Each structure stands twice: as C-alpha cells, then as structure tokens.
Amino acid sequence: MIKKQILCGHKTSPIIHTLSEPYGAPYWWPCKQSLHDKIDSLDIIVHTDTGLRAAGNGLLVDQGNEGSAGYYYHWKHRYPIASYLVATAITNYASFTDTVTFTDGRKMPVLNYCFPQFLGQWSANGKGVLAQLRMYDSLFVKYPFDKEKYGHAQFTWGGGMEHQTMSFMADLGWDLMAHELAHQWFGDLVTCANWGDLWLNEGFATYVNALAHEFLKGDDDFRTRLKGMRDDVTSKDWGSVYAWDTLNVNNLFSGRLTYNKGAWVIHMLRDKMGDSLFFAGLRAYLSAKNHGGVGYGYAFAGGKQFQGMMETVGGMQLDTFFKEWIYGGGFPYINVNWKQRGKDITFEIRQHGSDVSVPYFHTKLALRCFGKSGDTILHFYLNDSLTKTAFQLPISITGVEFDPRVNLLGKASVQGMNWDDIQSSEFVVSPNPAVNQVSIFARNSVKFSVDIYDVLGRLIWTGDNSIDGSKELVVPASGWSSGVYTARINDQNFVYSIKFIKQ
C-alpha cells in the first residue's frame, strides 16, 4: 500500500470500495483477522444496480441481468489469500484488457477497471505495467497468480492498495504501478507474519520499485532515486525499520522508516551478499514448499524467517546486520580524514550512530579517490567507532568522494590534503570536498580565469581574479547539487583541469 495526497474525484456515479489493511477486514466481512492462516478459496458475488460494475479478486466467472433486481457479478479466486487482501469495488466502471507475454511465452490478461472519464488516460498509461510484469516474473519467481490475472481498479482513496490479483489505484502512474505490482510477490505471495515486520511488504515493494528504474530505465536513474530515499531517511536521526508499536498505524506505515529505510536496508543487504546470492535468496524465500521449493510462497514469513533464508543461501551470518539495521535505530555519521605524501596515504575514519540504540555500525564504506592519472575506489570495513589505516597508493589524490555507487545509508563529511600537490601544483582546489564554497589557489601571482562544469559537462559558473590579482578566487557553491565537478583553470599559458566534490 502507498498513500498519496492527491485524491482522484469521481463525479459521474456513486462508488463503494473496501480497504482493509491492516485491521479493517472484520468490519465488512466475517473472517479471521490474523497473519497466520490464508483462505484457500474465495468467491465474491455482488448484486448491484444496472449500469454499475463490480471489481474483485481472481476471475470474473459469471455475470448477468436480474431484471428489476439489477445486475450480479461473480468473482472466483483459487489461490491462498490473507484476509486483508480480499476486496471489491463497485461503480460505473469502463474497462479494457491488455495482455502480457512473459519471456517463456506464457500469456496472461491484465484487466483494468477505471472511471469512464479516465479511460483514455488509463489505456495509454496502463501499458507501462506490462514491462514491469515481465521483469518481476523473470527476476524473482513467476507471477504468483498467472492462472487468473493481474489488474487495476480505480478508487477514490489517495494512493494504491495491493489487493491480490487486482490492485486498487488512484491513478496509473508508472511508480505507483511498479510499487503495487511488486506487492503481488512481496506481501501477497509471501505475507508478513506480524505487522511489526511490515517492511517485508512495504520495504520490498519500495525497493522493487527502485529496481524497476534500474532494469527498465538505467543505472543513473536508479542511483538518483536511491539518493532521494536516503535524503528522506537521514532527515531525522531516530527510528528503526521494525515497527515496534503496531497499534500506531501512522508509525506502522511510516514512509521514512517502513518504506524508504526498509528499502535501503534491503539494498545494503544486496551489496553485502552480491547480486547472484541476493537474488537466489529472494527466489528461495518466495518459492512455495508445496511446489518443491523451500520458501514461504502462499504463506507467511517474519523477519527471522527471511534472515534465516538469506543466511542459508548466502552462507553467511547476518545477526549483526539485522540487529543494527532492522531492529536498531538510526544510521551512521561518518567523518573521513585523509593525508597523502608521495605514495604513502593514511585514512582516519570516525563514526557514531545517529540513534543511541546503535553506538556504531559494522558496515562497508566505499570512497572514490580522484587522481591526476586516474581514479580508484577503495573499500573500508568499519567494525568500530574509529578505523585507522595506512598504505601505499600509486596515484596522487586530488579529492575523495563518499559512497560513489550509493550503497551506504548514512551521512558523511570528507576532508584531507595531498602535501605534494599543495607544495608543487600551479593551482589547488580546496576544500575538497567542498560544502558552501570552494577556493582556487594559485601558487604564483598570475591572472587566471575559471570555468566550473558539472558531471554532465554543463558550464555552471565562470569567473576570474582580474579585479584584485589575488592568488585566491572564491567560488560560491551553496546552491549546487551534491556530486563531482571539474574546474578548468586558464592562466593564459596553460589550461588545468581539476576535479572536486560538492557535498
């Protein structure tokens, strides 16, 4: 489920729809409100006025005119289903059906019910889910309900809800479709065994939505999305992925913690395990035991069961990872200080947890070192509040970037210097990384001009020291986006190109 603030008005007909997550199912139909037992079969028969249509789980196996009594619809579902995922919606729907062809040749209908005034918009946007279906079906296990259908039904709540085989949707935005479709695997096929582990539903749906960006739109798009999610998580210092207070529904459905932090922890688990073992672990987790698998398909699983599966497949112990990142609060604040003279380089890395529940994190830190003859990425394994290391590096460093591949949830400051560079270079960019401003220093008293380019090669600032002839030119950078920049410095004889980082 995902909430949005913009509601979709429906002005041409009355509408009624159900929405049961987390505790609402018993208010409209007699059922067991639990996360321990799934219904093995379901029939929904709706009697309504002529001109109205009913949406539901599974397949529409019968419909008919009852004369003056109106119309009836019979939806039949024959897969195990949790009580809160049973749903129906009734209004004057318009409908259309697309067909998805999976990579192995299987075909399946994708049914869409929308308000008549949105038929054109939905017909155009709805095709976006077909590529998402093919991707998820290939990346994880096959679509769990492929003998029936997938579909969308429009409703007037602001967001989406992953009702099994037919998600209820405010609109067919690409990301909303990607999120609710992901729930058919993470939430519907395997359902969290307690509401405290709701991240197994929502964190995964949020991360799979990001994966759709990676696999269907490209790596840059994926990393940009991760940065935005990280900014949200680190906007406050407190909070765990596990929802300790399950009666507080706002806390339970925290976008910052259950959704975005949950997704980020899954992303870090992927980095820790490597793609091959990570996705093999997910496929094992999603497989059904009664179909020869070893996982929790068509059943329930909690965080401990998920951890155990990933440990078994990955051949590694994950207690510390889950204790700190799932059940503990906050994230690491990291300070990196580096110094280089010749080939000898030292790093001093300090960290502390933003929340008192985790004093420091056991984690991997990647730093990209920029050099005149090339760049290199160094990896550090942080197992304490202070990590010191010294070694030789064949390149002369001019700057250091935190987490270049966007694989660590945290905040960092990086500072350092290359003594040889300061003593011998015609020009030095400092501080590097920069925060609000950066200075260009000239070793000699010369006139020079500076052009600053972003990572896409766009000129974003230009200036010179011709007014006062100073050896220092201050460049304001407070409004710039975080990332790598290049200063091109022209002293009338040569052009120097120096990379630097804006935090």
Coordinates of C-alpha atoms in Angstrom, one line a residue:
M1 CA 0.0 0.0 0.0
I2 CA 1.2 3.5 -0.8
K3 CA -0.5 6.8 0.2
K4 CA -0.7 9.9 -1.9
Q5 CA -2.2 13.3 -1.0
I6 CA -3.9 13.9 -4.4
L7 CA -7.3 12.3 -4.5
C8 CA -9.0 11.2 -7.7
G9 CA -12.5 12.7 -7.9
H10 CA -15.4 10.6 -9.3
K11 CA -18.3 12.7 -10.3
T12 CA -20.3 10.5 -12.7
S13 CA -21.6 7.8 -10.4
P14 CA -21.7 6.6 -6.8
I15 CA -18.9 4.4 -5.7
I16 CA -18.2 1.9 -2.9
H17 CA -14.9 0.1 -2.2
T18 CA -13.3 -1.8 0.5
L19 CA -9.9 -1.1 2.1
S20 CA -8.9 -3.5 4.9
E21 CA -5.2 -3.1 5.7
P22 CA -4.2 -3.5 8.5
Y23 CA -7.2 -4.3 10.8
G24 CA -10.3 -3.5 8.8
A25 CA -11.4 -6.8 7.2
P26 CA -13.8 -7.9 10.0
Y27 CA -15.7 -4.7 9.7
W28 CA -17.2 -5.6 6.4
W29 CA -17.0 -9.4 6.2
P30 CA -16.8 -12.3 8.7
C31 CA -13.2 -13.5 8.8
K32 CA -10.2 -14.3 10.9
Q33 CA -8.2 -11.1 11.4
S34 CA -4.8 -12.8 11.6
L35 CA -1.5 -13.2 9.9
H36 CA -1.3 -16.9 10.4
D37 CA -3.9 -18.5 8.1
K38 CA -4.7 -17.9 4.5
I39 CA -8.1 -18.7 2.9
D40 CA -7.6 -21.4 0.3
S41 CA -10.5 -20.3 -2.0
L42 CA -12.7 -17.3 -2.4
D43 CA -16.0 -16.4 -4.2
I44 CA -17.3 -12.8 -4.2
I45 CA -20.9 -12.4 -5.6
V46 CA -22.1 -8.8 -5.8
H47 CA -25.7 -7.7 -6.6
T48 CA -26.0 -4.1 -7.7
D49 CA -27.9 -1.7 -9.8
T50 CA -27.9 -1.9 -13.6
G51 CA -25.1 0.3 -15.0
L52 CA -22.7 -0.5 -12.2
R53 CA -19.9 -3.0 -12.3
A54 CA -18.1 -4.8 -9.5
A55 CA -14.3 -5.5 -9.4
G56 CA -12.8 -8.3 -7.4
N57 CA -10.1 -10.8 -6.8
G58 CA -9.5 -13.6 -9.3
L59 CA -11.5 -14.3 -12.4
L60 CA -15.0 -13.0 -13.3
V61 CA -16.7 -16.3 -14.0
D62 CA -20.3 -15.2 -14.2
Q63 CA -22.3 -12.0 -14.6
G64 CA -25.9 -11.4 -15.5
N65 CA -29.0 -9.3 -15.6
E66 CA -31.5 -9.9 -12.8
G67 CA -34.2 -7.8 -14.3
S68 CA -35.7 -5.3 -12.0
A69 CA -33.4 -6.6 -9.2
G70 CA -30.4 -5.2 -11.1
Y71 CA -27.2 -7.0 -12.1
Y72 CA -24.8 -9.5 -10.5
Y73 CA -21.1 -10.3 -10.7
H74 CA -19.3 -13.5 -9.5
W75 CA -15.5 -13.3 -8.9
K76 CA -13.7 -16.6 -8.2
H77 CA -10.2 -16.8 -6.7
R78 CA -8.4 -20.1 -6.1
Y79 CA -5.1 -19.1 -4.6
P80 CA -4.4 -18.8 -0.9
I81 CA -5.1 -15.2 0.3
A82 CA -4.8 -13.2 3.5
S83 CA -8.0 -11.8 4.9
Y84 CA -7.0 -8.1 4.4
L85 CA -6.3 -8.6 0.7
V86 CA -9.9 -9.6 -0.1
A87 CA -11.6 -6.7 -1.8
T88 CA -14.4 -5.4 -4.0
A89 CA -15.2 -2.1 -5.6
I90 CA -18.5 -1.0 -7.3
T91 CA -19.2 1.9 -9.6
N92 CA -19.9 2.6 -13.3
Y93 CA -16.5 1.3 -14.5
A94 CA -15.3 1.4 -18.0
S95 CA -12.9 -1.5 -18.7
F96 CA -10.2 -2.6 -21.1
T97 CA -7.8 -5.6 -21.2
D98 CA -4.2 -5.8 -22.1
T99 CA -2.2 -9.0 -22.5
V100 CA 1.3 -9.6 -21.1
T101 CA 3.5 -12.2 -22.8
F102 CA 6.2 -13.4 -20.4
T103 CA 9.7 -14.3 -21.5
D104 CA 8.8 -18.0 -21.6
G105 CA 5.8 -17.5 -23.8
R106 CA 3.1 -17.6 -21.2
K107 CA 0.3 -15.1 -21.8
M108 CA -2.0 -13.6 -19.2
P109 CA -4.7 -10.9 -19.2
V110 CA -4.2 -7.6 -17.4
L111 CA -7.6 -6.2 -16.7
N112 CA -8.3 -2.6 -15.9
Y113 CA -11.4 -1.0 -14.5
C114 CA -11.4 2.8 -14.4
F115 CA -13.8 5.7 -14.1
P116 CA -15.2 6.4 -17.6
Q117 CA -13.7 10.0 -17.7
F118 CA -10.2 8.5 -17.3
L119 CA -10.5 5.7 -19.9
G120 CA -8.2 7.4 -22.4
Q121 CA -5.5 8.2 -19.8
W122 CA -5.6 4.8 -18.3
S123 CA -5.5 3.0 -21.7
A124 CA -2.3 4.8 -22.5
N125 CA -0.6 4.6 -19.1
G126 CA -1.6 1.0 -18.3
K127 CA 0.7 -0.5 -20.9
G128 CA 3.6 0.5 -18.6
V129 CA 2.9 -2.3 -16.2
L130 CA 3.5 -5.0 -18.9
A131 CA 7.3 -4.5 -18.9
Q132 CA 7.2 -4.4 -15.1
L133 CA 5.3 -7.7 -15.1
R134 CA 7.8 -9.4 -17.4
M135 CA 10.8 -8.0 -15.4
Y136 CA 9.5 -9.2 -12.0
D137 CA 8.4 -12.6 -13.4
S138 CA 11.9 -13.1 -14.7
L139 CA 13.9 -11.6 -11.8
F140 CA 12.1 -13.4 -8.9
V141 CA 9.7 -16.3 -9.4
K142 CA 6.9 -16.5 -11.9
Y143 CA 3.9 -14.2 -11.4
P144 CA 2.2 -16.0 -8.4
F145 CA -1.4 -15.9 -9.8
D146 CA -0.8 -16.5 -13.5
K147 CA -3.7 -18.9 -14.0
E148 CA -6.0 -16.0 -13.3
K149 CA -5.0 -12.4 -14.0
Y150 CA -3.5 -9.2 -12.8
G151 CA -5.3 -5.9 -12.9
H152 CA -6.1 -2.5 -11.6
A153 CA -9.4 -0.9 -10.3
Q154 CA -9.7 2.8 -9.8
F155 CA -10.9 4.1 -6.4
T156 CA -11.1 7.4 -4.6
W157 CA -8.6 6.8 -1.9
G158 CA -5.3 8.7 -2.4
G159 CA -2.8 6.1 -3.4
G160 CA -2.8 2.3 -4.1
M161 CA -3.6 -0.9 -2.4
E162 CA -2.2 -4.3 -3.5
H163 CA -5.4 -6.4 -3.4
Q164 CA -4.5 -9.8 -4.7
T165 CA -4.7 -10.0 -8.5
M166 CA -6.3 -6.6 -8.7
S167 CA -4.7 -3.6 -7.1
F168 CA -6.9 -0.6 -6.3
M169 CA -5.4 2.6 -7.7
A170 CA -5.9 6.3 -7.6
D171 CA -4.2 6.5 -11.0
L172 CA -1.8 4.6 -13.2
G173 CA 1.4 6.5 -12.5
W174 CA 4.4 4.4 -13.5
D175 CA 5.9 4.3 -10.0
L176 CA 2.5 3.5 -8.3
M177 CA 2.0 0.6 -10.7
A178 CA 5.6 -0.6 -10.1
H179 CA 5.1 -0.5 -6.3
E180 CA 1.7 -2.2 -6.1
L181 CA 2.7 -4.8 -8.6
A182 CA 5.7 -5.7 -6.5
H183 CA 3.4 -6.5 -3.7
Q184 CA 1.9 -9.4 -5.6
W185 CA 5.3 -11.1 -4.7
F186 CA 6.2 -9.3 -1.5
G187 CA 3.0 -9.0 0.6
D188 CA 0.6 -11.2 -1.3
L189 CA 2.6 -14.3 -2.3
V190 CA 4.6 -14.1 0.9
T191 CA 2.9 -12.0 3.6
C192 CA 4.5 -10.6 6.7
A193 CA 3.8 -12.8 9.7
N194 CA 3.3 -9.8 12.0
W195 CA 2.7 -6.1 11.5
G196 CA 6.0 -5.2 13.1
D197 CA 7.6 -6.8 10.1
L198 CA 5.6 -4.8 7.6
W199 CA 8.9 -3.8 6.0
L200 CA 8.9 -7.2 4.4
N201 CA 5.8 -6.0 2.4
E202 CA 6.4 -2.2 2.1
G203 CA 10.2 -2.0 2.2
F204 CA 10.4 -4.6 -0.5
A205 CA 7.7 -3.0 -2.7
T206 CA 9.6 0.3 -2.4
Y207 CA 12.9 -1.3 -3.3
V208 CA 11.5 -3.4 -6.2
N209 CA 10.0 -0.1 -7.5
A210 CA 13.6 1.2 -7.5
L211 CA 14.8 -2.0 -9.2
A212 CA 12.3 -1.2 -12.0
H213 CA 14.1 2.0 -12.5
E214 CA 17.5 0.2 -12.6
F215 CA 16.4 -2.6 -15.0
L216 CA 14.0 -0.6 -17.2
K217 CA 15.3 3.0 -17.1
G218 CA 19.0 2.7 -16.3
D219 CA 21.6 2.8 -13.5
D220 CA 21.8 6.6 -13.3
D221 CA 18.1 6.8 -12.7
F222 CA 18.3 4.0 -10.1
R223 CA 21.1 5.8 -8.1
T224 CA 19.3 9.1 -8.3
R225 CA 16.2 7.5 -6.8
L226 CA 18.3 5.9 -4.0
K227 CA 19.8 9.3 -3.1
G228 CA 16.4 10.8 -2.8
M229 CA 15.3 8.0 -0.5
R230 CA 18.5 8.3 1.6
D231 CA 17.9 12.1 2.0
D232 CA 14.4 11.3 3.4
V233 CA 15.7 8.6 5.8
T234 CA 18.5 10.7 7.1
S235 CA 16.3 13.8 7.5
K236 CA 15.7 12.6 11.1
D237 CA 18.2 10.8 13.3
W238 CA 15.8 8.3 15.0
G239 CA 13.8 5.3 14.0
S240 CA 14.0 1.6 13.2
V241 CA 12.8 -0.4 10.2
Y242 CA 11.0 -2.8 12.5
A243 CA 7.7 -1.2 13.7
W244 CA 7.7 -1.8 17.5
D245 CA 4.3 -0.1 18.1
T246 CA 1.9 -1.9 15.8
L247 CA -1.2 -0.2 17.1
N248 CA 0.0 3.2 15.9
V249 CA -1.0 2.9 12.3
N250 CA 0.8 6.2 11.3
N251 CA 4.1 4.7 12.7
L252 CA 3.3 1.3 11.1
F253 CA 3.1 2.9 7.6
S254 CA 5.9 5.4 8.1
G255 CA 7.1 6.4 4.6
R256 CA 10.5 7.3 6.0
L257 CA 11.1 4.1 8.0
T258 CA 9.0 1.2 6.9
Y259 CA 9.1 2.1 3.2
N260 CA 12.3 4.1 2.5
K261 CA 14.6 2.8 5.3
G262 CA 13.3 -0.7 4.7
A263 CA 14.2 -0.4 1.0
W264 CA 17.6 1.0 1.8
V265 CA 18.5 -1.9 4.2
I266 CA 17.4 -4.4 1.5
H267 CA 19.7 -2.5 -0.9
M268 CA 22.6 -2.8 1.5
L269 CA 21.9 -6.5 2.0
R270 CA 22.2 -6.9 -1.8
D271 CA 25.5 -5.1 -1.7
K272 CA 26.7 -7.3 1.2
M273 CA 25.7 -10.6 -0.5
G274 CA 26.4 -9.7 -4.1
D275 CA 23.7 -9.9 -6.8
S276 CA 24.0 -13.6 -7.5
L277 CA 23.4 -14.8 -3.9
F278 CA 20.9 -12.0 -3.1
F279 CA 18.5 -12.8 -5.9
A280 CA 19.0 -16.5 -5.4
G281 CA 18.0 -15.9 -1.7
L282 CA 14.9 -14.0 -2.8
R283 CA 13.8 -16.7 -5.2
A284 CA 14.2 -19.3 -2.4
Y285 CA 12.3 -17.1 0.0
L286 CA 9.4 -16.7 -2.5
S287 CA 9.2 -20.3 -3.6
A288 CA 6.4 -22.5 -2.3
K289 CA 7.2 -25.6 -0.3
N290 CA 4.2 -27.5 -1.7
H291 CA 5.6 -26.9 -5.2
G292 CA 9.0 -28.4 -4.4
G293 CA 10.5 -25.2 -3.1
V294 CA 11.9 -24.3 0.3
G295 CA 10.4 -20.9 1.0
Y296 CA 7.3 -19.2 2.2
G297 CA 5.3 -18.8 -1.1
Y298 CA 1.5 -18.6 -0.4
A299 CA 2.2 -18.4 3.3
F300 CA 3.6 -16.0 5.9
A301 CA 7.1 -15.1 7.0
G302 CA 8.7 -12.8 9.6
G303 CA 12.0 -11.1 9.7
K304 CA 13.7 -14.0 11.4
Q305 CA 12.5 -16.4 8.6
F306 CA 13.7 -14.0 5.9
Q307 CA 17.1 -13.7 7.7
G308 CA 17.4 -17.4 8.0
M309 CA 16.7 -18.0 4.3
M310 CA 19.3 -15.4 3.3
E311 CA 21.9 -16.8 5.6
T312 CA 21.3 -20.3 4.2
V313 CA 21.6 -19.3 0.6
G314 CA 24.3 -16.7 1.2
G315 CA 26.4 -18.9 3.5
M316 CA 26.9 -16.0 5.9
Q317 CA 25.9 -14.9 9.4
L318 CA 23.5 -11.9 9.4
D319 CA 22.7 -11.4 13.1
T320 CA 24.7 -8.2 13.4
F321 CA 23.4 -6.8 10.2
F322 CA 19.7 -7.3 11.2
K323 CA 20.3 -6.3 14.8
E324 CA 21.8 -2.9 13.8
W325 CA 19.9 -2.1 10.6
I326 CA 16.4 -3.7 11.1
Y327 CA 15.8 -3.7 14.9
G328 CA 18.2 -0.8 15.8
G329 CA 17.5 2.8 15.1
G330 CA 19.3 5.5 13.1
F331 CA 22.2 5.4 10.7
P332 CA 26.0 6.2 10.9
Y333 CA 27.5 9.6 10.8
I334 CA 30.9 9.2 9.2
N335 CA 33.9 11.6 9.2
V336 CA 36.8 10.8 6.8
N337 CA 40.2 12.5 7.1
W338 CA 42.9 11.6 4.7
K339 CA 46.5 12.7 4.1
Q340 CA 48.9 11.7 1.3
R341 CA 52.7 12.4 0.8
G342 CA 54.3 10.6 -2.1
K343 CA 52.7 7.1 -2.3
D344 CA 52.1 7.0 1.4
I345 CA 48.4 7.6 2.4
T346 CA 46.6 7.5 5.7
F347 CA 42.9 7.4 6.4
E348 CA 41.3 8.1 9.8
I349 CA 37.6 7.2 9.8
R350 CA 35.3 8.0 12.7
Q351 CA 31.7 7.1 13.0
H352 CA 28.8 7.2 15.5
G353 CA 25.2 6.1 15.3
S354 CA 22.6 8.9 15.0
D355 CA 20.4 7.0 17.5
V356 CA 21.6 5.8 20.9
S357 CA 20.3 2.3 20.2
V358 CA 23.3 1.6 17.9
P359 CA 26.6 3.2 19.0
Y360 CA 28.3 2.4 15.7
F361 CA 27.6 0.2 12.7
H362 CA 29.5 -2.7 11.2
T363 CA 29.5 -1.7 7.6
K364 CA 31.4 -1.3 4.4
L365 CA 32.4 2.1 3.2
A366 CA 33.5 2.9 -0.4
L367 CA 35.5 6.0 -1.2
R368 CA 36.4 7.1 -4.7
C369 CA 39.8 8.7 -4.9
F370 CA 40.4 11.2 -7.8
G371 CA 43.9 11.4 -9.1
K372 CA 45.7 13.2 -11.9
S373 CA 46.4 9.9 -13.7
G374 CA 43.1 8.2 -12.9
D375 CA 40.5 7.4 -10.3
T376 CA 40.2 4.4 -8.0
I377 CA 37.6 3.1 -5.5
L378 CA 38.8 2.0 -2.0
H379 CA 36.7 -0.2 0.3
F380 CA 37.0 0.0 4.1
Y381 CA 35.3 -2.4 6.6
L382 CA 34.2 -0.4 9.6
N383 CA 33.9 -2.5 12.8
D384 CA 34.5 0.2 15.4
S385 CA 33.9 3.8 16.1
L386 CA 37.5 4.6 14.9
T387 CA 39.3 3.0 11.9
K388 CA 42.9 4.0 11.1
T389 CA 44.8 2.6 8.1
A390 CA 47.9 3.4 6.2
F391 CA 49.1 2.0 2.9
Q392 CA 50.7 3.0 -0.4
L393 CA 48.7 4.2 -3.4
P394 CA 50.3 4.6 -6.8
I395 CA 48.1 7.6 -7.8
S396 CA 48.3 11.1 -6.5
I397 CA 45.0 12.0 -5.0
T398 CA 43.3 15.4 -5.6
G399 CA 39.9 14.6 -3.9
V400 CA 37.9 11.9 -2.2
E401 CA 34.1 11.2 -2.8
F402 CA 31.9 9.4 -0.2
D403 CA 30.0 6.3 -1.4
P404 CA 30.2 6.8 -5.2
R405 CA 27.9 3.9 -6.0
V406 CA 25.3 4.9 -3.4
N407 CA 25.4 1.7 -1.4
L408 CA 25.5 3.0 2.2
L409 CA 22.8 4.6 4.3
G410 CA 24.5 7.4 6.2
K411 CA 25.8 10.9 6.3
A412 CA 29.5 11.7 5.8
S413 CA 32.0 14.6 5.8
V414 CA 35.3 14.1 4.0
Q415 CA 38.4 16.3 4.3
G416 CA 42.0 15.8 3.5
M417 CA 45.1 17.0 1.7
N418 CA 47.9 16.0 -0.6
W419 CA 51.1 17.6 0.7
D420 CA 52.9 17.1 -2.6
D421 CA 50.1 18.7 -4.5
I422 CA 49.9 21.7 -2.3
Q423 CA 53.7 22.2 -2.5
S424 CA 54.2 21.7 -6.2
S425 CA 50.9 22.4 -8.1
E426 CA 50.3 25.6 -10.0
F427 CA 46.7 25.5 -8.8
V428 CA 44.9 23.8 -5.9
V429 CA 41.2 23.4 -5.3
S430 CA 40.3 23.5 -1.6
P431 CA 38.5 22.3 0.4
N432 CA 37.8 19.2 -1.4
P433 CA 35.1 18.0 -0.8
A434 CA 33.5 21.5 -0.6
V435 CA 30.4 22.4 1.3
N436 CA 29.2 26.0 0.8
Q437 CA 32.2 27.4 -1.2
V438 CA 35.4 26.3 -2.8
S439 CA 38.6 28.3 -3.4
I440 CA 41.0 28.2 -6.3
F441 CA 44.6 28.9 -5.1
A442 CA 47.4 29.9 -7.4
R443 CA 51.0 29.1 -6.4
N444 CA 52.3 32.2 -8.2
S445 CA 50.8 35.7 -8.7
V446 CA 49.2 35.3 -12.1
K447 CA 46.0 36.3 -13.7
F448 CA 43.7 33.3 -14.3
S449 CA 40.1 32.5 -15.2
V450 CA 38.0 29.6 -14.0
D451 CA 35.1 27.7 -15.6
I452 CA 33.2 25.1 -13.5
Y453 CA 31.4 22.2 -15.2
D454 CA 29.1 19.6 -13.6
V455 CA 29.3 15.9 -14.3
L456 CA 27.1 16.3 -17.4
G457 CA 29.6 18.8 -18.9
R458 CA 27.3 21.8 -18.4
L459 CA 29.0 25.2 -17.6
I460 CA 27.5 26.3 -14.2
W461 CA 29.9 29.1 -13.1
T462 CA 32.7 31.3 -14.5
G463 CA 34.9 33.9 -13.0
D464 CA 38.5 35.3 -12.8
N465 CA 40.9 37.1 -10.5
S466 CA 41.5 40.1 -12.8
I467 CA 40.0 42.7 -10.4
D468 CA 42.4 42.3 -7.5
G469 CA 45.0 39.9 -8.8
S470 CA 44.6 37.8 -5.7
K471 CA 46.1 34.3 -5.5
E472 CA 42.7 33.0 -4.3
L473 CA 39.5 33.0 -6.2
V474 CA 36.4 32.1 -4.1
V475 CA 33.6 30.2 -5.9
P476 CA 30.2 30.1 -4.2
A477 CA 28.7 26.6 -4.2
S478 CA 25.9 26.6 -1.7
G479 CA 23.2 26.1 -4.2
W480 CA 24.8 23.4 -6.2
S481 CA 23.7 19.7 -6.1
S482 CA 26.0 17.2 -4.5
G483 CA 28.4 15.5 -6.9
V484 CA 31.6 15.7 -8.9
Y485 CA 32.6 18.9 -10.6
T486 CA 35.5 20.0 -12.8
A487 CA 37.4 23.3 -12.6
R488 CA 39.1 24.3 -15.8
I489 CA 41.7 27.0 -15.0
N490 CA 43.3 29.1 -17.7
D491 CA 46.4 31.2 -16.8
Q492 CA 46.9 32.4 -20.4
N493 CA 49.6 29.8 -20.9
F494 CA 48.1 26.5 -20.0
V495 CA 44.6 25.1 -19.1
Y496 CA 44.5 23.0 -16.0
S497 CA 41.6 20.6 -15.3
I498 CA 41.0 19.7 -11.6
K499 CA 38.1 17.6 -10.2
F500 CA 36.5 18.3 -6.9
I501 CA 33.4 17.2 -5.0
K502 CA 30.5 19.2 -3.6
Q503 CA 28.9 17.6 -0.6

